[in-house]
Short mmCIF file of C-alpha atoms in Angstrom, two decimals:
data_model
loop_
_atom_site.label_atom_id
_atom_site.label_comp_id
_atom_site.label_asym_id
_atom_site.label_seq_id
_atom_site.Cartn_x
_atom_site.Cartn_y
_atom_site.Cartn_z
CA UNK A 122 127.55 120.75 68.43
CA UNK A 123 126.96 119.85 72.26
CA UNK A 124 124.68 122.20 73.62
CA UNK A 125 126.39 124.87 76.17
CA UNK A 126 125.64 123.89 79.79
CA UNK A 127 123.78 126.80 81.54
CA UNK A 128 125.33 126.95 84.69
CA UNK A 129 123.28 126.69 88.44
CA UNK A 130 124.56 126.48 92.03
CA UNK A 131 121.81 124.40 92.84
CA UNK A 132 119.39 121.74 90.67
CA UNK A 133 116.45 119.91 92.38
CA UNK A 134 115.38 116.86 90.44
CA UNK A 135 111.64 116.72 91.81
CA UNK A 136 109.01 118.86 92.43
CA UNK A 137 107.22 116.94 94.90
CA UNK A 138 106.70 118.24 98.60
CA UNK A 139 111.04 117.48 99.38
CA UNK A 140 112.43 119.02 96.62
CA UNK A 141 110.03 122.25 96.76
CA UNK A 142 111.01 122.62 100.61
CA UNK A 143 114.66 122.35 99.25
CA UNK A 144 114.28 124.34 96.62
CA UNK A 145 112.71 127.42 98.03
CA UNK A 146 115.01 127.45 100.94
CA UNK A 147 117.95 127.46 98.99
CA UNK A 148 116.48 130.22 96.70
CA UNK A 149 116.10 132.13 100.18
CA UNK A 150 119.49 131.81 100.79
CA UNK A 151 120.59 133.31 96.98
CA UNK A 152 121.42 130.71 95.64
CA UNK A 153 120.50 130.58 91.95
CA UNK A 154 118.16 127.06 91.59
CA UNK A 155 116.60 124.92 89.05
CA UNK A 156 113.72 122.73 89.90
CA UNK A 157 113.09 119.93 87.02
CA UNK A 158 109.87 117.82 87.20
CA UNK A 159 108.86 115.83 84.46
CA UNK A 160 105.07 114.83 84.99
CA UNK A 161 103.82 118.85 84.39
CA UNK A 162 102.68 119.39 87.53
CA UNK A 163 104.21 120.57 90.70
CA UNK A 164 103.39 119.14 94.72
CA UNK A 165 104.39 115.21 94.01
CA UNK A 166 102.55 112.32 95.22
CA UNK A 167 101.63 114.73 98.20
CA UNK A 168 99.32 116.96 96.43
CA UNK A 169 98.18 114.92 93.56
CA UNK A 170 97.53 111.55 94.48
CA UNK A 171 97.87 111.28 97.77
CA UNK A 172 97.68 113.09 101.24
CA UNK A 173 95.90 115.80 99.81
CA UNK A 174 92.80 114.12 97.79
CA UNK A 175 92.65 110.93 100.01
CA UNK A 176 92.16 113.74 102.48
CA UNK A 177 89.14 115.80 100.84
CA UNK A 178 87.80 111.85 100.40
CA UNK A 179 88.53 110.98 104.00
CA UNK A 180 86.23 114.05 105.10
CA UNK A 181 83.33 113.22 102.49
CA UNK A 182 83.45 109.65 103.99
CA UNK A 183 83.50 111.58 107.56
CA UNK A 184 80.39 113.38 107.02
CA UNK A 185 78.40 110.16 105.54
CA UNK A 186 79.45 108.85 109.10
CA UNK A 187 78.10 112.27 110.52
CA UNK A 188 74.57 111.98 109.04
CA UNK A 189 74.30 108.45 110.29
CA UNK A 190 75.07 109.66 113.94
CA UNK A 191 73.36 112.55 113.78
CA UNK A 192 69.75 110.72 114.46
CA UNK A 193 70.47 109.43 117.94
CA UNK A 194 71.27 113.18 118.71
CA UNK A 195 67.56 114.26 117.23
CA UNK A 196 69.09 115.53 114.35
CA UNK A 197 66.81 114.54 111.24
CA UNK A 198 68.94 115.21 108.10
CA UNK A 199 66.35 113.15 105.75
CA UNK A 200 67.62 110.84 103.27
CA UNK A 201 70.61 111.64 101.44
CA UNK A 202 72.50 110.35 98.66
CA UNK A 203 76.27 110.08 97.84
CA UNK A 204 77.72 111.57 94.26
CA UNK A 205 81.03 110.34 93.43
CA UNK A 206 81.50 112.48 90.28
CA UNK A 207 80.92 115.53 92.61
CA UNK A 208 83.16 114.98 94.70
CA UNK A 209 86.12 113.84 92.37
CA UNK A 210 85.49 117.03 90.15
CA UNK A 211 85.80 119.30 92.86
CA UNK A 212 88.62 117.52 94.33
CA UNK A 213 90.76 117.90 91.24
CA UNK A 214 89.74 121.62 90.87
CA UNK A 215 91.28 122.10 94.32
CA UNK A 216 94.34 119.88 93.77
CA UNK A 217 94.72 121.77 90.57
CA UNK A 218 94.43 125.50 92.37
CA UNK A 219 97.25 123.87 94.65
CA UNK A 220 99.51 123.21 91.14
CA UNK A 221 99.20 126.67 90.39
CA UNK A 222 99.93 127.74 93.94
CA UNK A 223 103.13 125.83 93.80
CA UNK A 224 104.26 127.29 90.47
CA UNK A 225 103.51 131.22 91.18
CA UNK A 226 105.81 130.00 94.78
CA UNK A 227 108.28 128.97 92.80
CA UNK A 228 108.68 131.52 90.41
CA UNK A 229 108.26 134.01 93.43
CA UNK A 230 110.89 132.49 95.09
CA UNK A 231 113.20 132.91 92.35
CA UNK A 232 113.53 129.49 91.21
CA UNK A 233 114.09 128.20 87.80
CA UNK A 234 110.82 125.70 87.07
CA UNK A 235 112.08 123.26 84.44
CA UNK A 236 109.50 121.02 82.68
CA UNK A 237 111.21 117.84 81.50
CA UNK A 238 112.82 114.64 82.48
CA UNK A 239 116.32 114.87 84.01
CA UNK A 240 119.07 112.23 83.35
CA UNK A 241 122.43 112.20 83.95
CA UNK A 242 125.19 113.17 82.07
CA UNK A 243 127.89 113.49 85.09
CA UNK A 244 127.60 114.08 88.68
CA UNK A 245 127.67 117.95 87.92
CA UNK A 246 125.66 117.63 84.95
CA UNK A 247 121.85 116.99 84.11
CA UNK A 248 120.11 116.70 80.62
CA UNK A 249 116.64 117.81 80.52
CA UNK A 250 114.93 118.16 76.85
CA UNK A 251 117.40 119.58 74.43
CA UNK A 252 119.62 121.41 77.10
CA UNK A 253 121.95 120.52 79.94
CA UNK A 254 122.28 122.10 83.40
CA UNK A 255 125.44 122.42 85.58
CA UNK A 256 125.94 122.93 89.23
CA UNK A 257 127.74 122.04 91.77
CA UNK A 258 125.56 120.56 94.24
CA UNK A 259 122.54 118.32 92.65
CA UNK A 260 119.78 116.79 95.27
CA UNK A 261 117.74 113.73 93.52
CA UNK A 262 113.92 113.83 94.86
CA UNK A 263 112.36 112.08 92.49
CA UNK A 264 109.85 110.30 95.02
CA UNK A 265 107.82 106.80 94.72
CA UNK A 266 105.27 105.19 92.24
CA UNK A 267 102.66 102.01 93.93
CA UNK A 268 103.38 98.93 92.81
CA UNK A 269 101.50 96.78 90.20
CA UNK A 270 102.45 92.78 91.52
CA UNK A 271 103.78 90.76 88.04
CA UNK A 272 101.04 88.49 88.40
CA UNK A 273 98.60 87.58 84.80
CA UNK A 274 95.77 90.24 84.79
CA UNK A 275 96.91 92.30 87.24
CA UNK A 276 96.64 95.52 84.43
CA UNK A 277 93.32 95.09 85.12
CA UNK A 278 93.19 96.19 88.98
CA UNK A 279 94.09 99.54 89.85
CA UNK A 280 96.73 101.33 92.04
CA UNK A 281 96.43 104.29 94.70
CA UNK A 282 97.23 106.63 91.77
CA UNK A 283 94.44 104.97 89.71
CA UNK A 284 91.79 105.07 93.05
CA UNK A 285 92.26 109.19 92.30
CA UNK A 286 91.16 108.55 88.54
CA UNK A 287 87.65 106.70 89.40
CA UNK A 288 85.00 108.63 87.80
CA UNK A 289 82.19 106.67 89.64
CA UNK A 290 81.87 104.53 93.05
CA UNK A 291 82.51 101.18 92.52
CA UNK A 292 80.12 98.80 93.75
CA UNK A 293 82.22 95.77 94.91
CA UNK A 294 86.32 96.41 95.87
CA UNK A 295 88.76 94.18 96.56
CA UNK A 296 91.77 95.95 98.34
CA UNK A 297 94.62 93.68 97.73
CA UNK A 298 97.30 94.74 100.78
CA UNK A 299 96.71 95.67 104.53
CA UNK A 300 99.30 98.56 105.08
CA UNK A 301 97.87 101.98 105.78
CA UNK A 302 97.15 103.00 102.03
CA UNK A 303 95.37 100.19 101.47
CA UNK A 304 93.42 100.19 105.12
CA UNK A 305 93.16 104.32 104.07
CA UNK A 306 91.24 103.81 100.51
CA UNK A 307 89.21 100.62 101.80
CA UNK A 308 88.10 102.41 104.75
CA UNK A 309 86.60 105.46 102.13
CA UNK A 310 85.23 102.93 99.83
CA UNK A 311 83.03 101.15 102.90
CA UNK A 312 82.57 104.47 104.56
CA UNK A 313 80.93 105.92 101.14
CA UNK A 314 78.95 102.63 100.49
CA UNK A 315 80.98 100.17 98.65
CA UNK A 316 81.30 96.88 99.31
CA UNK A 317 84.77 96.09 100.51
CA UNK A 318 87.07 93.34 100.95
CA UNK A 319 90.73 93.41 101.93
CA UNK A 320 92.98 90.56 101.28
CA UNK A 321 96.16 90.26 103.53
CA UNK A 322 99.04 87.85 103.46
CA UNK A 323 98.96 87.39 107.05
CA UNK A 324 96.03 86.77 109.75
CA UNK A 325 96.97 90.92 110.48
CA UNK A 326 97.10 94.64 109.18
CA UNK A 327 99.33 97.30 110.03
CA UNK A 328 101.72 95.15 110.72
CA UNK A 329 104.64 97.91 111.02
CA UNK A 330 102.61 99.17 113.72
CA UNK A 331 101.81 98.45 117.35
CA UNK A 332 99.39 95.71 117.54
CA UNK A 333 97.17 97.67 119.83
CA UNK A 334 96.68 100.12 116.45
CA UNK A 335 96.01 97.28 113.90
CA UNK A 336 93.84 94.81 115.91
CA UNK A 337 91.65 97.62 117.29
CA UNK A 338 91.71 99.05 113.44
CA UNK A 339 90.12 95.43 112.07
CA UNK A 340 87.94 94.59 114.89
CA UNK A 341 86.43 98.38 113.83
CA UNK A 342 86.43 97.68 110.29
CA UNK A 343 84.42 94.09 110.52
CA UNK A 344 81.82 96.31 112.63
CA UNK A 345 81.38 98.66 109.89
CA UNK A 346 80.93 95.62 107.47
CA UNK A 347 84.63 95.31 105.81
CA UNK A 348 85.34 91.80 105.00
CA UNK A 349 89.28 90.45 105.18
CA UNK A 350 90.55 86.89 103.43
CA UNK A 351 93.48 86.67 105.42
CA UNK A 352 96.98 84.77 104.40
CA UNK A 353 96.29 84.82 101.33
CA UNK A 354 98.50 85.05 98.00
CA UNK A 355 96.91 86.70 95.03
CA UNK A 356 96.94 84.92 91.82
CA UNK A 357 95.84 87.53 89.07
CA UNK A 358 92.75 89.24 87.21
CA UNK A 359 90.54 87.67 84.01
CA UNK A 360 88.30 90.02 82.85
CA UNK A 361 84.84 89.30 81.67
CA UNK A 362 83.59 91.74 79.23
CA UNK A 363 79.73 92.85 79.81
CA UNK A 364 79.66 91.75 83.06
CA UNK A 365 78.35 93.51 86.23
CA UNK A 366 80.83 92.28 88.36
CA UNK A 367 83.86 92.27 84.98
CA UNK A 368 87.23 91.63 87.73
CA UNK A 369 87.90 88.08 88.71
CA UNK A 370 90.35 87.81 91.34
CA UNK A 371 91.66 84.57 92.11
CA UNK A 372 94.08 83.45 95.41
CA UNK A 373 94.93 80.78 97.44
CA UNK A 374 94.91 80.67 100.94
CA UNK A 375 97.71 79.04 103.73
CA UNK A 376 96.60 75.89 104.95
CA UNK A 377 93.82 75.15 102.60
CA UNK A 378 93.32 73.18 99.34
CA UNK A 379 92.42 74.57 95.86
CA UNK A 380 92.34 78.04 94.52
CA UNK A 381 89.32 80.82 95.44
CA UNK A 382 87.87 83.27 93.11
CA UNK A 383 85.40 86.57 93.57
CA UNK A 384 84.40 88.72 91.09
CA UNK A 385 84.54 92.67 91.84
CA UNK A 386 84.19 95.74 89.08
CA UNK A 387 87.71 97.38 91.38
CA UNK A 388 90.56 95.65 92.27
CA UNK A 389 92.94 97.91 94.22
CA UNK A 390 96.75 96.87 94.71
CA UNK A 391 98.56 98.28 97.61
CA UNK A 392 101.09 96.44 97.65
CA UNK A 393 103.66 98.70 98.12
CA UNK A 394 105.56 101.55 96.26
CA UNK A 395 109.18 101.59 94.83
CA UNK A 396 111.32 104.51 93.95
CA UNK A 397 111.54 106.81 90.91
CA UNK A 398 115.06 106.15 89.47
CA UNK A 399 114.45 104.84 86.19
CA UNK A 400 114.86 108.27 84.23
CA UNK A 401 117.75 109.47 86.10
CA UNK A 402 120.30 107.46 83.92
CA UNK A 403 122.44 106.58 87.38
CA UNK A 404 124.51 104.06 85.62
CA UNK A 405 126.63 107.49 84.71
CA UNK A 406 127.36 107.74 88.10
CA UNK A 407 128.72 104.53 89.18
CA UNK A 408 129.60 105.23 92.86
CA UNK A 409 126.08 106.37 93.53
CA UNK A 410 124.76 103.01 95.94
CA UNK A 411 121.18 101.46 95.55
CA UNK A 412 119.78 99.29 98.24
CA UNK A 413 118.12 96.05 97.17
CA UNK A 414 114.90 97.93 97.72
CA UNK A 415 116.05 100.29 94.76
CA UNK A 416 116.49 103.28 96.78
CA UNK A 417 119.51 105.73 97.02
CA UNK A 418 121.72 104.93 99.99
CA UNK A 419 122.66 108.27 101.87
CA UNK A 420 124.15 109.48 105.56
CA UNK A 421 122.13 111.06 108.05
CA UNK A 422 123.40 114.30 105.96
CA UNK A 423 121.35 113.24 103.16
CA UNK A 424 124.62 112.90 100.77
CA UNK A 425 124.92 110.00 98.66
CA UNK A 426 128.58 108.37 97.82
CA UNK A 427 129.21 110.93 95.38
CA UNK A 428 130.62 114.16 96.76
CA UNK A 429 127.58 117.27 95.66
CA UNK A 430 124.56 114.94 95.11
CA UNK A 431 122.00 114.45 97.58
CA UNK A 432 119.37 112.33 97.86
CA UNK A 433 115.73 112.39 100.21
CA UNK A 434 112.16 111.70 100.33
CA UNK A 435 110.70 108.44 99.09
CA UNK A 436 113.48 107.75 96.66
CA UNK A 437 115.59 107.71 99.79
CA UNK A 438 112.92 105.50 101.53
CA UNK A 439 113.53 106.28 104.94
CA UNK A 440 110.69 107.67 107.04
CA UNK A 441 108.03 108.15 103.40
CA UNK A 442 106.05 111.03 104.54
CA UNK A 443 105.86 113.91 102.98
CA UNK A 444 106.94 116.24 105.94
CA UNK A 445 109.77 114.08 106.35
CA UNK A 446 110.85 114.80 103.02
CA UNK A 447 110.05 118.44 103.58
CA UNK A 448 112.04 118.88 106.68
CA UNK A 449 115.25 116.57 105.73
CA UNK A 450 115.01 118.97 102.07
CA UNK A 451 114.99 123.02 104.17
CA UNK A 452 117.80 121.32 106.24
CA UNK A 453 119.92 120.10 103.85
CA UNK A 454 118.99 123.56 102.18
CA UNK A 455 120.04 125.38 105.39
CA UNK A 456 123.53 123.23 105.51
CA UNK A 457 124.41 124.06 102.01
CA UNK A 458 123.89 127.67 101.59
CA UNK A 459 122.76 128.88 105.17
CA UNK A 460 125.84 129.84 106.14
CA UNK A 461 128.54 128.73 109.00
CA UNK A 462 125.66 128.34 111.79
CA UNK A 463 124.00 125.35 109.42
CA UNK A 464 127.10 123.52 108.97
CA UNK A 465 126.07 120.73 111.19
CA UNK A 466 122.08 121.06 109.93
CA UNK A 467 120.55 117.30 109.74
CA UNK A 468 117.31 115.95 110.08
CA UNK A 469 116.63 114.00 113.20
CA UNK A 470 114.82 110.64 112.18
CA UNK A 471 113.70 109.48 115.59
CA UNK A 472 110.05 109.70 116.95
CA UNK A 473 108.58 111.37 114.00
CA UNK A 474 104.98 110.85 114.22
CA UNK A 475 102.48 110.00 111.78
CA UNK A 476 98.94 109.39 111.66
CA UNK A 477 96.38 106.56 109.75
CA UNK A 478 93.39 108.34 108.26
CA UNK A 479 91.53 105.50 108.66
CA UNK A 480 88.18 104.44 110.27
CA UNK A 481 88.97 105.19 112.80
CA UNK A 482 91.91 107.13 112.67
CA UNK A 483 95.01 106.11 114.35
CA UNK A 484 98.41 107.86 115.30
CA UNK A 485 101.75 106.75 116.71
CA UNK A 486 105.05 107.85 117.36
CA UNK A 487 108.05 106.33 118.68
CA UNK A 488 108.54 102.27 119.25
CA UNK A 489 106.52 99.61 119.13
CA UNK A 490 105.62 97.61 121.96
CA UNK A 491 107.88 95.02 120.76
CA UNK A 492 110.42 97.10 119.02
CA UNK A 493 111.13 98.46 122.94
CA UNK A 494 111.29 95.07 124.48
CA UNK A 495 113.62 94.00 121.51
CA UNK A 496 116.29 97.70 122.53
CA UNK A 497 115.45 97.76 126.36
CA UNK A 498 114.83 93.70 127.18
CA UNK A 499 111.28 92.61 128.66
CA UNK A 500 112.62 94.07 132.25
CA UNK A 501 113.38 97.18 130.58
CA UNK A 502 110.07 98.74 129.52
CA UNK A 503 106.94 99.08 131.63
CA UNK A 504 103.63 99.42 129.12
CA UNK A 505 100.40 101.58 130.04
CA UNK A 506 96.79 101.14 128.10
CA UNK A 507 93.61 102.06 128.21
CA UNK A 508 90.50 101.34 126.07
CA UNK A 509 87.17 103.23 126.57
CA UNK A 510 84.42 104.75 124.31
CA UNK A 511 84.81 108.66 123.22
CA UNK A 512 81.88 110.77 124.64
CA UNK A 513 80.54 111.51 120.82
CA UNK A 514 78.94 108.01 121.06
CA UNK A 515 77.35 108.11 124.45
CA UNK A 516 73.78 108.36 122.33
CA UNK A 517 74.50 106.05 119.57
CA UNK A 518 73.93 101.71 119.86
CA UNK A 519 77.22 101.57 118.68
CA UNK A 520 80.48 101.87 120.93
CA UNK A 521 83.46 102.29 118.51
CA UNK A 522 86.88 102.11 120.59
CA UNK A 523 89.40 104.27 121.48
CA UNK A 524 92.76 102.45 122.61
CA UNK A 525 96.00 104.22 123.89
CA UNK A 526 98.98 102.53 124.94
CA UNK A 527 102.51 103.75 126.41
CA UNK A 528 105.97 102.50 125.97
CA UNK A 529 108.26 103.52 128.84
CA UNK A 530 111.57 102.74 129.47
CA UNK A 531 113.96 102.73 132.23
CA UNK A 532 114.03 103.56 135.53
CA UNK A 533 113.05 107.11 134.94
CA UNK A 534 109.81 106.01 132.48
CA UNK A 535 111.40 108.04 129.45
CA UNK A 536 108.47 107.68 126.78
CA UNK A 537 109.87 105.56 123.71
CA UNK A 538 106.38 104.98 121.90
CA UNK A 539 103.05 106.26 121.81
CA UNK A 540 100.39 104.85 120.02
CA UNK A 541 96.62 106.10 119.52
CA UNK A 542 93.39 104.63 118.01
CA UNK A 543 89.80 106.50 117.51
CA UNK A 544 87.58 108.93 117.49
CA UNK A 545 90.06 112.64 117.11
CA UNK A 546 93.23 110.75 117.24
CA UNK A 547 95.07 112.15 113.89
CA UNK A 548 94.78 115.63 115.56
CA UNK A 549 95.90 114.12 119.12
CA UNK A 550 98.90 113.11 118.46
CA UNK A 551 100.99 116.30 117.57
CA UNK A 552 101.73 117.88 120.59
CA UNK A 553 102.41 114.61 122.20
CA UNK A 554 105.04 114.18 119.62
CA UNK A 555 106.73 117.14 120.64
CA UNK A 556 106.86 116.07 124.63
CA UNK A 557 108.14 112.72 123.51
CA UNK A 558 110.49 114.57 121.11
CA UNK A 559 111.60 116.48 124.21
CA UNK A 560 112.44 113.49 126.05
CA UNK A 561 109.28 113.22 128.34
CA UNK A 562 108.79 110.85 131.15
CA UNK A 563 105.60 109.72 132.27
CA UNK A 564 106.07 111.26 135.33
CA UNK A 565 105.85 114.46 133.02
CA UNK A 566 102.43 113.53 131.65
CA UNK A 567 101.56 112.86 134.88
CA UNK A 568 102.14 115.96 135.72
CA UNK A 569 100.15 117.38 132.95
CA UNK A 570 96.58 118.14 134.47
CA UNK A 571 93.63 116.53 131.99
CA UNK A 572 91.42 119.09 129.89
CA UNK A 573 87.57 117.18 130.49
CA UNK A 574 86.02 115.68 129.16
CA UNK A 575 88.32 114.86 125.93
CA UNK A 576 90.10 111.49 124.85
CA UNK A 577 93.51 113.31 124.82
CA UNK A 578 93.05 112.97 128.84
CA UNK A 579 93.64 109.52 129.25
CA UNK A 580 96.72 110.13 127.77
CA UNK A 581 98.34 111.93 130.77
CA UNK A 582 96.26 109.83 133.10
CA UNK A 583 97.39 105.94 132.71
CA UNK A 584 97.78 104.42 135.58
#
């Protein structure tokens, strides 16, 4: 006998950062909710192997950098050593806190916590375990997983996920991929003492950001002893048993004969990530649309083809940052069961900062230098920079760079892009996202008078 459905007005499939939002705020509203997750933990990538930890290990890689400074202000800190293990297991006991956070939120809230795999039996009906849920509305959050490349070997490298499992420091990396989770981990693995090198397809990194942002981040990153092998193709992993160095990696590189080999103990791919879909048994909804990137196609209302299921966050794949997913999930909340005065609610994907822990960090928001010249024309857009050295190494032999650049457009100089590199420029960059959110002109942030000395000042005075 089929089991009875039990009967919801709401199910979340996810309980990463998204469908929490979602599923709290519809909870707030009344609405009776079920959250399924399937990995027995709650937060998502967010929380457990991403923002959060590569956070606590951006900071311990911050204060390494610290202690070296600190001398050329008269500061003697002694020597000091480094413990990976430390770190990692107090990391974990705050990511786990966090899990248990979640959970008594959830249950606070009022909504159903469902351990188990979801998969479709209709578009009103999900089968988790031995039981099956019904509602009317169903939002599909199921988030992203990194990539491992299909190349021989490559079970022998790691991914971001794995870089949270290390239970030591490696002593040599290779960091296979130059976006900003690969420039992210490499930049902790130097930073902490490993020896790094990151292999790129082209002669660049960051390459979906301004170029001011990803040539000031290498130039940075060879000062601080990072080695790149640019345009190069990876070929696999063989793995030598007993030795020090146990990871061959093997490549070839554009424009040059034969194949080249190094031998590492970690091999990092970040190569990308791709969407969670594979559980949800979509084939039993056959008007649901997947891009050739393997994400669920949606409208700016975050509804899919099928009329009552939703779809956001990185199994969407549009804008994959965790408060994207969390504002796009309490909006679609607040348009569902918020009433009349939410019927139009939508999340707005234009100029939505975001920020590169890296070393240094890095922000942006808004176009790229050449994404404006490509929607405006060359005539169109006027561009302001600036480089200079942040006061916090005025005592140190070392000058690391701070860059800024602004994209204007038009004859009124509306801001379309701002983009940010050094020393304090992750926590920078928020408040000018809300001006440029606003519709600022740089007549506007001229009018802003500078707080001195800081780096956020050159920002309002470009000339």
């Amino acid at each position: 006998m089929a089991p009875i459905a039990r009967l919801f007005d709401f199910i979340v499939i996810g309980g990463g950062s998204g469908g929490l939002a979602c599923a709290r705020r519809a909870a707030s509203y009344g609405a009776k909710v079920a959250l399924i997750e399937g990995s027995g933990r709650l937060g998502g990538t967010c929380v457990n192997v991403g923002c959060v930890p590569k956070k606590v290990m951006f900071n311990g890689a911050s204060i390494v950098e610290a202690l070296e400074d600190a001398k050329h202000y008269g500061i003697n800190v002694g020597s000091h050593t480094f413990d990976w293990g430390f770190l990692k297991q107090a990391r974990d006991a705050y990511v786990k806190r966090l899990n248990g956070i979640y959970a008594t939120n959830v249950a606070k809230d009022n909504v159903e916590y469902v351990d188990g795999e979801a998969s479709f039996i209709s578009s009103t009906e999900i089968r988790v375990n031995d039981a099956v849920l019904s509602a009317k509305h169903i939002l599909i959050a199921t988030g992203g997983h990194p990539i491992i490349p299909a190349l021989e070997g490559a079970e022998h490298g790691i991914d971001s996920d794995g870089f949270f499992d290390l239970e030591a420091q490696p002593k040599k990396v290779a960091v296979v991929g130059s976006g900003y989770i690969g420039i992210e981990l490499a930049g902790i693995f130097r930073a902490l003492g490993s020896d790094v090198t990151v292999f790129t397809r082209t002669a660049h990194i960051l390459r979906h950001h301004d170029s001011i942002i990803g040539d000031t981040m290498m130039a940075e990153m060879k000062r601080l002893g990072v080695k790149f092998e640019h345009n190069m193709s990876a070929h696999g992993i063989k793995r030598h048993e007993g030795a020090e160095l146990p990871l061959e990696l093997s490549w070839s590189t554009s424009g040059q004969e034969g194949v080249s080999s190094g031998s590492y103990d970690c091999v990092l791919w970040a190569v990308g990530r791709a969407p969670n879909t594979k559980a949800l048994n979509l084939g039993a909804l056959p008007e649901v649309e997947i891009n050739k990137t393997g994400h669920i196609v949606a409208d700016e209302y975050q509804n899919t083809k099928i009329p009552g299921v939703y779809t956001l966050g990185d199994v969407y794949g549009k804008s994959e940052l965790t408060p994207v997913a969390i504002a796009a999930g309490r909006k679609l909340a607040d348009r569902l069961f918020g009433g009349e005065r939410f019927a139009g609610s939508k999340l707005d994907y234009v100029n939505i900062p975001t920020v590169i822990f890296g070393h240094p960090t890095a922000g942006t928001v808004g176009l790229t230098e050449n994404e404006a010249r490509q929607a405006y024309g060359d005539d169109g857009i006027k561009v302001y920079q600036t480089r200079f050295t942040n006061m916090y190494y005025s005592l140190t032999p070392y000058k690391p760079p701070t860059a800024m650049k602004l994209v204007v457009a038009g004859p009124e100089e509306k801001v379309v892009g701002l983009h940010l590199i050094g020393r304090g420029c992750d926590e920078i960059l928020q408040g000018f996202g809300v001006a440029i959110k606003m519709g600022a002109t740089k007549k506007d942030f001229d009018n802003c008078v500078a707080i001195h000395p800081t780096s956020s000042e050159e920002v309002v005075t470009m000339r």
